[in-house]
Every structure is written in C-alpha cells, then in structure tokens.
Short mmCIF file of C-alpha atoms in Angstrom, two decimals:
data_model
loop_
_atom_site.label_atom_id
_atom_site.label_comp_id
_atom_site.label_asym_id
_atom_site.label_seq_id
_atom_site.Cartn_x
_atom_site.Cartn_y
_atom_site.Cartn_z
CA MET G 1 -28.29 -16.62 20.87
CA ASP G 2 -30.89 -18.25 18.42
CA ARG G 3 -29.88 -19.56 14.98
CA TYR G 4 -31.69 -16.88 13.18
CA SER G 5 -29.78 -13.88 15.16
CA ARG G 6 -26.37 -15.72 14.58
CA THR G 7 -26.97 -16.30 11.11
CA LYS G 8 -28.39 -12.77 10.79
CA ILE G 9 -25.17 -11.22 12.19
CA ILE G 10 -23.08 -13.44 9.75
CA ASP G 11 -25.00 -12.33 6.71
CA ARG G 12 -24.85 -8.53 7.92
CA TRP G 13 -21.00 -8.80 8.31
CA THR G 14 -20.81 -10.49 4.79
CA ARG G 15 -22.72 -7.72 3.06
CA LEU G 16 -20.57 -5.17 4.85
CA ALA G 17 -17.43 -6.98 3.96
CA ALA G 18 -18.56 -7.19 0.60
CA ILE G 19 -19.81 -3.77 0.07
CA ALA G 20 -16.08 -2.52 1.60
CA TRP G 21 -14.58 -4.61 -0.81
CA VAL G 22 -16.50 -3.64 -3.76
CA ALA G 23 -16.01 0.06 -2.72
CA THR G 24 -12.46 -0.14 -2.38
CA PHE G 25 -12.15 -1.66 -5.58
CA ALA G 26 -14.52 0.84 -7.23
CA LEU G 27 -12.80 4.08 -5.53
CA SER G 28 -9.26 2.37 -6.68
CA PHE G 29 -10.48 1.89 -10.06
CA ALA G 30 -11.98 5.63 -10.26
CA TRP G 31 -8.68 6.94 -9.01
CA GLN G 32 -6.58 4.87 -11.91
CA TRP G 33 -9.10 6.21 -14.23
CA ASN G 34 -9.04 9.78 -13.10
CA ASP G 35 -5.08 9.60 -12.91
CA ALA G 36 -5.24 7.95 -16.86
CA ARG G 37 -7.37 10.68 -17.75
CA HIS G 38 -4.89 13.48 -16.06
CA ASP G 39 -2.01 11.80 -17.56
CA ALA G 40 -3.31 11.65 -21.28
CA LEU G 41 -4.09 15.49 -20.68
CA GLY G 42 -0.74 16.50 -19.35
CA PHE G 43 0.96 14.24 -22.49
CA ALA G 44 -0.99 16.13 -24.85
CA VAL G 45 -0.16 19.44 -23.05
CA ALA G 46 3.51 18.90 -22.97
CA GLU G 47 3.27 17.74 -26.73
CA ALA G 48 1.53 21.31 -27.47
CA ARG G 49 4.05 23.08 -25.76
CA ALA G 50 6.94 21.31 -27.56
CA VAL G 51 4.87 22.40 -30.54
CA PHE G 52 4.84 25.99 -29.17
CA ASN G 53 8.44 26.19 -28.49
CA ARG G 54 9.59 24.42 -32.01
CA ASP G 55 7.47 27.31 -33.90
CA LEU G 56 8.47 29.77 -31.34
CA VAL G 57 12.19 29.07 -32.36
CA VAL G 58 11.13 29.17 -35.92
CA HIS G 59 9.30 32.59 -35.73
CA ARG G 60 12.38 34.08 -34.27
CA TRP G 61 14.73 32.95 -36.57
CA ALA G 62 12.49 34.00 -39.51
CA SER G 63 12.04 37.41 -37.63
CA ARG G 64 15.96 37.80 -37.13
CA HIS G 65 16.34 37.25 -41.12
CA GLY G 66 13.44 39.52 -42.00
CA GLY G 67 11.26 36.55 -43.46
CA VAL G 68 12.07 33.58 -45.76
CA LEU G 69 12.78 33.95 -49.20
CA VAL G 70 11.04 31.60 -51.68
CA ALA G 71 10.06 31.54 -55.14
CA ALA G 72 7.18 33.25 -55.94
CA ARG G 73 3.96 31.75 -56.70
CA PRO G 74 2.96 29.70 -59.74
CA GLY G 75 2.68 31.88 -62.79
CA ALA G 76 5.76 34.14 -62.05
CA PRO G 77 8.76 31.86 -62.89
CA GLY G 78 12.13 33.24 -61.86
CA LEU G 79 10.65 35.66 -59.31
CA THR G 80 11.20 35.24 -55.62
CA GLU G 81 8.95 36.58 -52.47
CA VAL G 82 9.74 37.01 -48.97
CA VAL G 83 7.10 34.80 -46.48
CA ASN G 84 6.75 36.58 -43.29
CA PRO G 85 7.26 34.30 -40.17
CA SER G 86 3.64 34.00 -39.28
CA GLU G 87 2.61 32.62 -42.79
CA PHE G 88 5.73 30.49 -42.91
CA ILE G 89 4.60 28.75 -39.69
CA ARG G 90 0.81 28.71 -41.13
CA GLU G 91 2.28 27.08 -44.22
CA THR G 92 4.43 24.32 -42.84
CA HIS G 93 1.58 23.10 -40.36
CA ALA G 94 -0.94 22.80 -43.58
CA MET G 95 1.67 20.50 -44.89
CA SER G 96 1.82 18.00 -42.33
CA LEU G 97 -2.25 18.63 -41.54
CA ASP G 98 -3.00 15.12 -43.31
CA LYS G 99 -0.35 13.31 -41.48
CA ASP G 100 -0.97 14.21 -37.82
CA GLY G 101 -3.75 17.03 -37.66
CA THR G 102 -1.56 19.51 -35.78
CA THR G 103 -2.01 22.96 -36.63
CA ALA G 104 -0.43 26.03 -35.35
CA ARG G 105 -1.01 29.74 -36.17
CA ILE G 106 -0.48 33.07 -34.83
CA VAL G 107 -3.30 35.32 -33.74
CA SER G 108 -3.66 38.85 -32.43
CA LEU G 109 -6.64 41.10 -31.55
CA THR G 110 -5.16 43.32 -33.97
CA PRO G 111 -4.24 41.20 -36.94
CA ARG G 112 -2.63 42.81 -39.83
CA ILE G 113 -3.88 40.18 -42.26
CA SER G 114 -7.10 38.01 -41.99
CA GLN G 115 -5.68 34.80 -41.37
CA ASN G 116 -4.43 35.78 -37.87
CA ARG G 117 -7.87 36.99 -36.59
CA PRO G 118 -8.88 34.62 -33.69
CA ASP G 119 -11.85 32.54 -33.21
CA PRO G 120 -13.85 33.16 -29.86
CA TRP G 121 -11.78 31.05 -27.71
CA GLU G 122 -8.61 32.48 -28.75
CA ALA G 123 -9.73 36.05 -28.53
CA ALA G 124 -11.14 35.21 -24.68
CA ALA G 125 -7.47 33.95 -24.31
CA LEU G 126 -5.62 36.95 -25.64
CA ARG G 127 -7.94 39.42 -23.57
CA ARG G 128 -7.09 37.72 -20.42
CA PHE G 129 -3.54 37.58 -21.68
CA SER G 130 -3.75 41.42 -22.04
CA SER G 131 -4.84 41.99 -18.78
CA SER G 132 -2.78 39.78 -16.28
CA ASN G 133 0.93 38.95 -16.98
CA ASP G 134 0.63 36.04 -14.35
CA GLU G 135 -1.46 33.86 -16.94
CA TYR G 136 1.32 32.51 -19.65
CA GLU G 137 -0.91 29.88 -21.08
CA THR G 138 -4.56 28.27 -21.46
CA TYR G 139 -5.74 24.86 -22.78
CA GLY G 140 -8.60 22.81 -22.75
CA VAL G 141 -10.23 19.98 -24.87
CA ALA G 142 -12.79 20.74 -27.24
CA ARG G 143 -14.32 18.70 -30.31
CA GLU G 144 -14.05 19.64 -33.72
CA ASN G 145 -15.25 17.67 -36.32
CA GLY G 146 -16.60 14.80 -33.88
CA HIS G 147 -13.08 14.42 -32.71
CA ALA G 148 -11.19 15.39 -29.31
CA VAL G 149 -8.74 18.19 -29.75
CA LEU G 150 -6.47 19.94 -27.63
CA ARG G 151 -6.49 23.55 -28.10
CA TYR G 152 -3.30 25.39 -26.64
CA ILE G 153 -2.50 28.98 -26.46
CA GLN G 154 0.26 30.82 -25.32
CA PRO G 155 1.45 34.61 -25.67
CA MET G 156 4.27 35.72 -27.69
CA THR G 157 7.11 38.06 -26.27
CA VAL G 158 8.16 41.11 -28.39
CA GLY G 159 11.42 40.80 -29.76
CA PRO G 160 13.72 43.59 -31.41
CA SER G 161 13.15 41.49 -34.53
CA CYS G 162 9.64 42.14 -34.30
CA ILE G 163 9.94 45.85 -34.33
CA GLN G 164 10.76 45.79 -38.13
CA CYS G 165 7.07 44.64 -39.20
CA HIS G 166 5.35 46.21 -36.41
CA SER G 167 6.94 49.41 -36.22
CA ASP G 168 3.52 51.33 -36.59
CA GLU G 169 2.02 49.42 -33.42
CA HIS G 170 4.48 51.39 -31.03
CA LEU G 171 5.57 47.89 -29.34
CA ARG G 172 7.33 47.38 -26.30
CA VAL G 173 10.49 45.31 -26.50
CA GLY G 174 9.85 42.52 -24.08
CA GLY G 175 5.97 43.18 -23.51
CA ARG G 176 3.27 40.71 -24.99
CA HIS G 177 1.54 40.66 -28.45
CA GLY G 178 -0.60 38.33 -30.09
CA ALA G 179 -0.25 34.82 -29.14
CA LEU G 180 0.84 31.34 -31.06
CA SER G 181 -2.16 28.95 -30.83
CA VAL G 182 -1.88 25.31 -31.44
CA THR G 183 -4.57 22.51 -32.00
CA LEU G 184 -3.36 19.19 -31.44
CA PRO G 185 -5.75 15.94 -32.00
CA MET G 186 -6.04 13.94 -28.90
CA THR G 187 -6.58 10.55 -30.72
CA THR G 188 -3.13 9.09 -29.83
CA PHE G 189 -3.48 10.05 -26.25
CA ASP G 190 -7.03 9.03 -26.00
CA ARG G 191 -6.02 5.51 -27.28
CA ALA G 192 -3.20 5.24 -24.52
CA LYS G 193 -5.64 6.36 -21.95
CA ARG G 194 -8.29 3.71 -23.25
CA LYS G 195 -5.64 0.72 -22.88
CA ARG G 196 -4.65 1.48 -19.48
CA VAL G 197 -8.27 2.17 -18.27
CA ALA G 198 -9.05 -1.32 -19.92
CA THR G 199 -5.69 -2.82 -18.46
CA ALA G 200 -7.02 -1.35 -15.00
CA ALA G 201 -10.84 -2.80 -15.47
CA LEU G 202 -9.58 -6.15 -16.15
CA PHE G 203 -7.09 -6.10 -13.08
CA HIS G 204 -9.80 -4.74 -10.79
CA ALA G 205 -12.48 -6.85 -12.13
CA LEU G 206 -10.07 -9.94 -11.45
CA PHE G 207 -8.85 -9.55 -8.31
CA GLY G 208 -12.17 -7.70 -7.12
CA GLY G 209 -14.25 -10.79 -8.19
CA VAL G 210 -11.39 -13.23 -6.52
CA GLY G 211 -11.74 -11.23 -3.15
CA LEU G 212 -15.56 -10.92 -3.45
CA ALA G 213 -15.66 -14.92 -3.95
CA GLY G 214 -13.61 -15.21 -1.19
CA ILE G 215 -15.88 -13.37 1.12
CA ILE G 216 -18.67 -15.46 0.03
CA TRP G 217 -16.41 -18.61 0.88
CA THR G 218 -15.55 -17.67 3.94
CA SER G 219 -19.08 -16.71 5.13
CA ARG G 220 -20.51 -19.79 3.79
CA ARG G 221 -17.89 -21.69 6.18
CA PHE G 222 -18.88 -19.46 8.84
CA ARG G 223 -22.55 -20.40 8.46
CA ARG G 224 -21.51 -24.16 8.45
CA HIS G 225 -20.12 -23.98 11.50
CA ALA G 226 -22.80 -21.93 12.94
CA ARG G 227 -25.34 -24.67 12.02
CA ILE G 228 -22.89 -27.19 13.60
CA GLN G 229 -22.61 -25.22 16.88
CA GLU G 230 -26.53 -24.23 16.79
CA GLU G 231 -27.30 -27.94 16.43
CA SER G 232 -25.10 -28.91 19.26
CA GLU G 233 -26.77 -26.10 21.50
CA ARG G 234 -30.00 -27.25 20.52
CA ARG G 235 -29.25 -30.77 21.68
CA PHE G 236 -27.89 -29.59 24.68
CA ARG G 237 -31.02 -27.24 25.28
CA LEU G 238 -33.14 -30.03 24.74
CA PHE G 239 -31.16 -32.43 27.14
CA TYR G 240 -30.78 -29.53 29.54
CA GLU G 241 -34.68 -28.53 29.60
CA ASN G 242 -35.85 -32.22 29.95
CA ALA G 243 -33.30 -33.26 32.46
CA PRO G 244 -34.92 -34.95 35.76
CA ILE G 245 -32.38 -32.95 37.91
CA ALA G 246 -33.10 -29.17 38.91
CA TYR G 247 -30.14 -27.07 37.36
CA GLN G 248 -29.65 -23.54 37.90
CA ALA G 249 -26.89 -20.57 36.84
CA LEU G 250 -26.02 -17.45 38.92
CA ASP G 251 -24.11 -14.58 38.21
CA ALA G 252 -21.30 -13.07 40.59
CA VAL G 253 -23.75 -11.54 43.06
CA GLY G 254 -26.16 -14.41 43.23
CA ARG G 255 -28.75 -13.52 40.79
CA ILE G 256 -30.73 -16.43 38.45
CA LEU G 257 -29.70 -16.15 35.06
CA GLU G 258 -30.63 -19.71 34.00
CA VAL G 259 -32.95 -22.36 35.07
CA ASN G 260 -34.20 -25.84 33.32
CA GLY G 261 -37.56 -27.13 33.65
CA ALA G 262 -36.90 -29.69 36.37
CA TRP G 263 -36.13 -26.36 38.69
CA LEU G 264 -39.52 -24.70 37.61
CA LYS G 265 -41.48 -27.90 38.54
CA MET G 266 -39.97 -28.11 41.76
CA PHE G 267 -40.94 -24.46 42.86
CA GLY G 268 -43.69 -23.84 40.89
CA TYR G 269 -42.53 -20.78 38.78
CA VAL G 270 -42.70 -19.63 35.49
CA ARG G 271 -39.29 -18.92 33.96
CA SER G 272 -40.05 -14.85 33.65
CA GLU G 273 -40.77 -14.64 37.41
CA VAL G 274 -37.32 -15.91 38.51
CA ILE G 275 -34.67 -14.91 35.81
CA GLY G 276 -32.66 -11.76 36.87
CA CYS G 277 -34.20 -12.46 40.59
CA PRO G 278 -31.57 -12.91 43.70
CA LEU G 279 -31.31 -16.45 45.09
CA SER G 280 -31.30 -14.55 48.23
CA SER G 281 -35.33 -13.75 47.83
CA LEU G 282 -35.93 -17.20 48.10
CA VAL G 283 -34.00 -18.16 50.62
CA ASP G 284 -35.19 -18.49 54.55
CA PRO G 285 -33.71 -15.01 56.05
CA VAL G 286 -31.71 -16.76 58.68
CA GLN G 287 -29.67 -18.97 56.12
CA LEU G 288 -28.52 -15.74 54.02
CA ASP G 289 -25.18 -15.61 55.74
CA ALA G 290 -24.94 -19.65 54.76
CA LEU G 291 -25.86 -18.23 51.25
CA ALA G 292 -23.28 -15.68 51.17
CA ASP G 293 -20.37 -17.91 52.53
CA TRP G 294 -21.65 -20.62 49.55
CA LEU G 295 -21.05 -18.08 47.20
CA LYS G 296 -18.23 -17.05 48.12
CA THR G 297 -16.98 -20.20 48.15
CA CYS G 298 -17.92 -21.03 44.57
CA ARG G 299 -16.24 -17.92 43.43
CA GLY G 300 -12.88 -17.94 45.19
CA SER G 301 -12.00 -21.48 44.75
CA GLY G 302 -13.43 -22.48 41.47
CA THR G 303 -14.27 -25.75 42.82
CA MET G 304 -17.76 -27.35 43.84
CA GLY G 305 -19.39 -25.91 46.84
CA TYR G 306 -22.22 -27.58 48.89
CA VAL G 307 -24.72 -25.89 50.96
CA GLU G 308 -28.58 -26.95 52.04
CA LEU G 309 -30.80 -24.25 52.37
CA ASN G 310 -34.65 -23.83 52.70
CA LEU G 311 -35.93 -22.20 49.70
CA ARG G 312 -39.72 -20.86 49.22
CA THR G 313 -41.97 -22.38 46.52
CA LYS G 314 -44.38 -20.06 44.52
CA VAL G 315 -47.42 -21.35 46.64
CA GLY G 316 -45.22 -20.30 49.77
CA VAL G 317 -44.15 -23.71 51.26
CA THR G 318 -40.51 -23.83 52.25
CA ILE G 319 -38.91 -27.06 50.87
CA GLY G 320 -34.89 -28.03 52.06
CA VAL G 321 -32.98 -28.43 49.29
CA SER G 322 -29.25 -29.17 48.44
CA LEU G 323 -26.99 -26.84 46.30
CA GLN G 324 -24.05 -28.04 44.44
CA SER G 325 -22.46 -25.60 42.19
CA CYS G 326 -19.28 -24.28 40.88
CA ALA G 327 -17.81 -21.17 39.38
CA TRP G 328 -17.00 -20.66 35.45
CA GLN G 329 -13.43 -19.79 35.39
CA GLY G 330 -12.71 -16.33 35.08
CA PHE G 331 -16.36 -15.17 34.92
CA GLY G 332 -17.65 -14.99 38.86
CA GLU G 333 -20.73 -17.01 37.61
CA SER G 334 -21.51 -20.37 38.83
CA ALA G 335 -23.81 -23.37 37.86
CA GLY G 336 -25.02 -26.43 39.28
CA GLU G 337 -27.81 -28.66 40.49
CA ILE G 338 -30.52 -28.43 43.30
CA HIS G 339 -31.71 -31.78 44.86
CA SER G 340 -34.61 -31.79 47.47
CA VAL G 341 -33.41 -33.08 51.00
CA VAL G 342 -36.94 -33.37 52.36
CA ARG G 343 -37.35 -37.16 52.54
CA ARG G 344 -33.70 -37.37 53.80
CA ARG G 345 -34.73 -35.03 56.60
CA GLN G 346 -37.76 -36.68 57.24
CA ALA G 347 -36.02 -39.94 57.75
CA GLY G 348 -33.40 -38.21 60.35
CA ASP G 349 -30.39 -38.45 58.13
CA PRO G 350 -28.45 -35.09 58.96
CA GLY G 351 -26.58 -35.70 55.34
CA PRO G 352 -25.45 -34.92 53.17
CA GLY G 353 -27.27 -36.23 50.69
CA HIS G 354 -30.71 -35.75 48.84
CA ASP G 355 -33.76 -37.52 47.68
CA GLY G 356 -32.47 -38.33 44.30
CA PRO G 357 -34.41 -37.38 40.90
CA ALA G 358 -37.47 -39.15 41.69
CA SER G 359 -38.57 -37.04 44.68
CA GLN G 360 -37.35 -33.46 42.98
CA GLY G 361 -40.94 -32.53 42.97
CA ALA G 362 -41.46 -33.43 46.82
#
C-alpha cells in the first residue's frame, strides 16, 4: 500500500469518526432540548390544572351557598349584593393579573352574560367537549401581546347547585356544561427551559470539543506512525529493488507474488508478465515434481528449502538456478533467493552452491 492510500484511509476514518462523534452529540443535544421543551410545557400544564382545580373548588363552594355576599358597588353605601360564582372567579383573577399574569374565566356556547362568551379557540374546544365525552381537556401554546402563554380549558360538570341558576336550560346533573378557561404566562417555564438548554449546550460543546480534539490528536499520531512505516518501507523497497541478488515471493500454490529488479534482469521479463503466473510455467517440465516437493517442504516445515531447477527466460533460453526459500509463518507463502548455477555446472561442480552475485545475469 503506497503512502497516499494509507494516508487516505486514515483521513477517511478520521472524518467518519469525527462525523459520528459530532452527530452523536448533536442528537443528544437535540434530545435534551426537546426534553426540556416538553418538560416546560408539562410543568405549565400541571400549573394550569392546579389553577383549574382550585377555581373549580371555589366555584362549587360559591354555587352551593348561592353566590358570595359582598358590599354593593361604590355609590350605594350600606347595601350588599350577591356575586355569582363565575363573576367571583373572574374578579379574583383580575386582582392577581398584574402579579403573575394568570387569568381564568368560565365560558359557554350559551352564555348568560357577555363576559362568558368564548373566543374562537375556546369555542372550538367547547364544541369538541360537547360532541365527545372522551376529551376532557385541551391546551396549547399561543402568543398574546408578544409573549408566549399557555391556554388551557377543561369542561365543567353540572352539579345539583348549578341547577339553581340554570334551571331554565334543562341541564342534567353529571352532564357537561361550559368550561373553565385558564391563560398562563410561559415566562417562568421558558426561563427554566432556556437555562437547562444553555447548560446542556455548554456540556455538549465542552465534551464534544474534547472528544473531537482527541480524534484529531489520535489521527495525527496514526499519520506520524504511518509516515515512519512508509519511510521504512521505502528504504526496504529501495534496497530490495536494487539488491544484486534475485528475490522472489510465492503464494501457497506457487504463483509469483513479487520479484525484484535482479530477478527481472536475470530472466529478461517485465514485472507485469510474471506477477500472478505460476512458477511452474517457467520450470523444465521434467522438474515439476521436484518443484512440488520443494514447495511442500517450504510450506510444511517453515525451514529454508533448497532446490536446483532449470527456468526458462523470456527469450526461451533455459538456465540453471538454485532456489532457497522459507514459508512466512501462518500464511503458506514463501520468499527467498534465486542464484544462477550455470558457471558451477560448467566447472563440473555437482553443488550445492551458486555462481555468486556477479554471475546473476549469466
């Protein structure tokens, strides 16, 4: 693998790791942001339910007692008047409007007074309540005067005390009639949500940045080690290609995996002509059994195997060579040297031995 390919792989994995890391923290932050938003809405709804339940108790108490007896309006000293339950609830919330902004009022599709007439959102909820007993509340966030508010409405159940004021409407005890509508500012809940989101953002930015820096630092270390390894391989390749001794590498079945320049010079081939070819295609046919035994020895023992064979050059000339190879442990592949034995045979020496580097091209 060349330097570009190795570096490219490191860069690819670095990018994938960085993207995965950032995506993980982005998804985590999105989940926490969504969770904070849902919690803020949930707390606001719980607060609105509490307001509804409190006002419902007040309404029932006032209805049971036929209203609340209070001093008459200014201009009529000494006189008293009865305030009906819906007016009592509306006035008490008007007193606290400047303090927390929460309002509540009773609304109906058939209001007896104009103050109980519903707005479009309340009217739509009332129609749903009247058409289905399964729906018991409706709420949603809206904007009023540039501020976010929670609008909450829940139907009211007709009690025996309600018949006193609504006897002409033929109501049924236990049935639904009207609803209590609550408007609650989201300011406090949004402030808590923003604080929670800011904390989560700081946490994710801090730890996400540390993790991203770790990925980059690790990538640089890998690149540095890769450069050291590449330089070592470059030097080995330079030595291998320019060595005066012919080297070759074979796979487990004897196909040529690699040769150096001295090997190509000895036999006259170019690299593309021999890589992947079986060594047996260059061997004298009568020596194929000897080649097979030699390959078996190299694979089986893992020790240096020696054999002398006649190999065919590109121009068709057969030269005698000696092969010394051993297997790579656990891979079944072998690597070793090839030496010419032409001069030794011409001198009548039966061997083993070889002619030496100076005669590799003989």
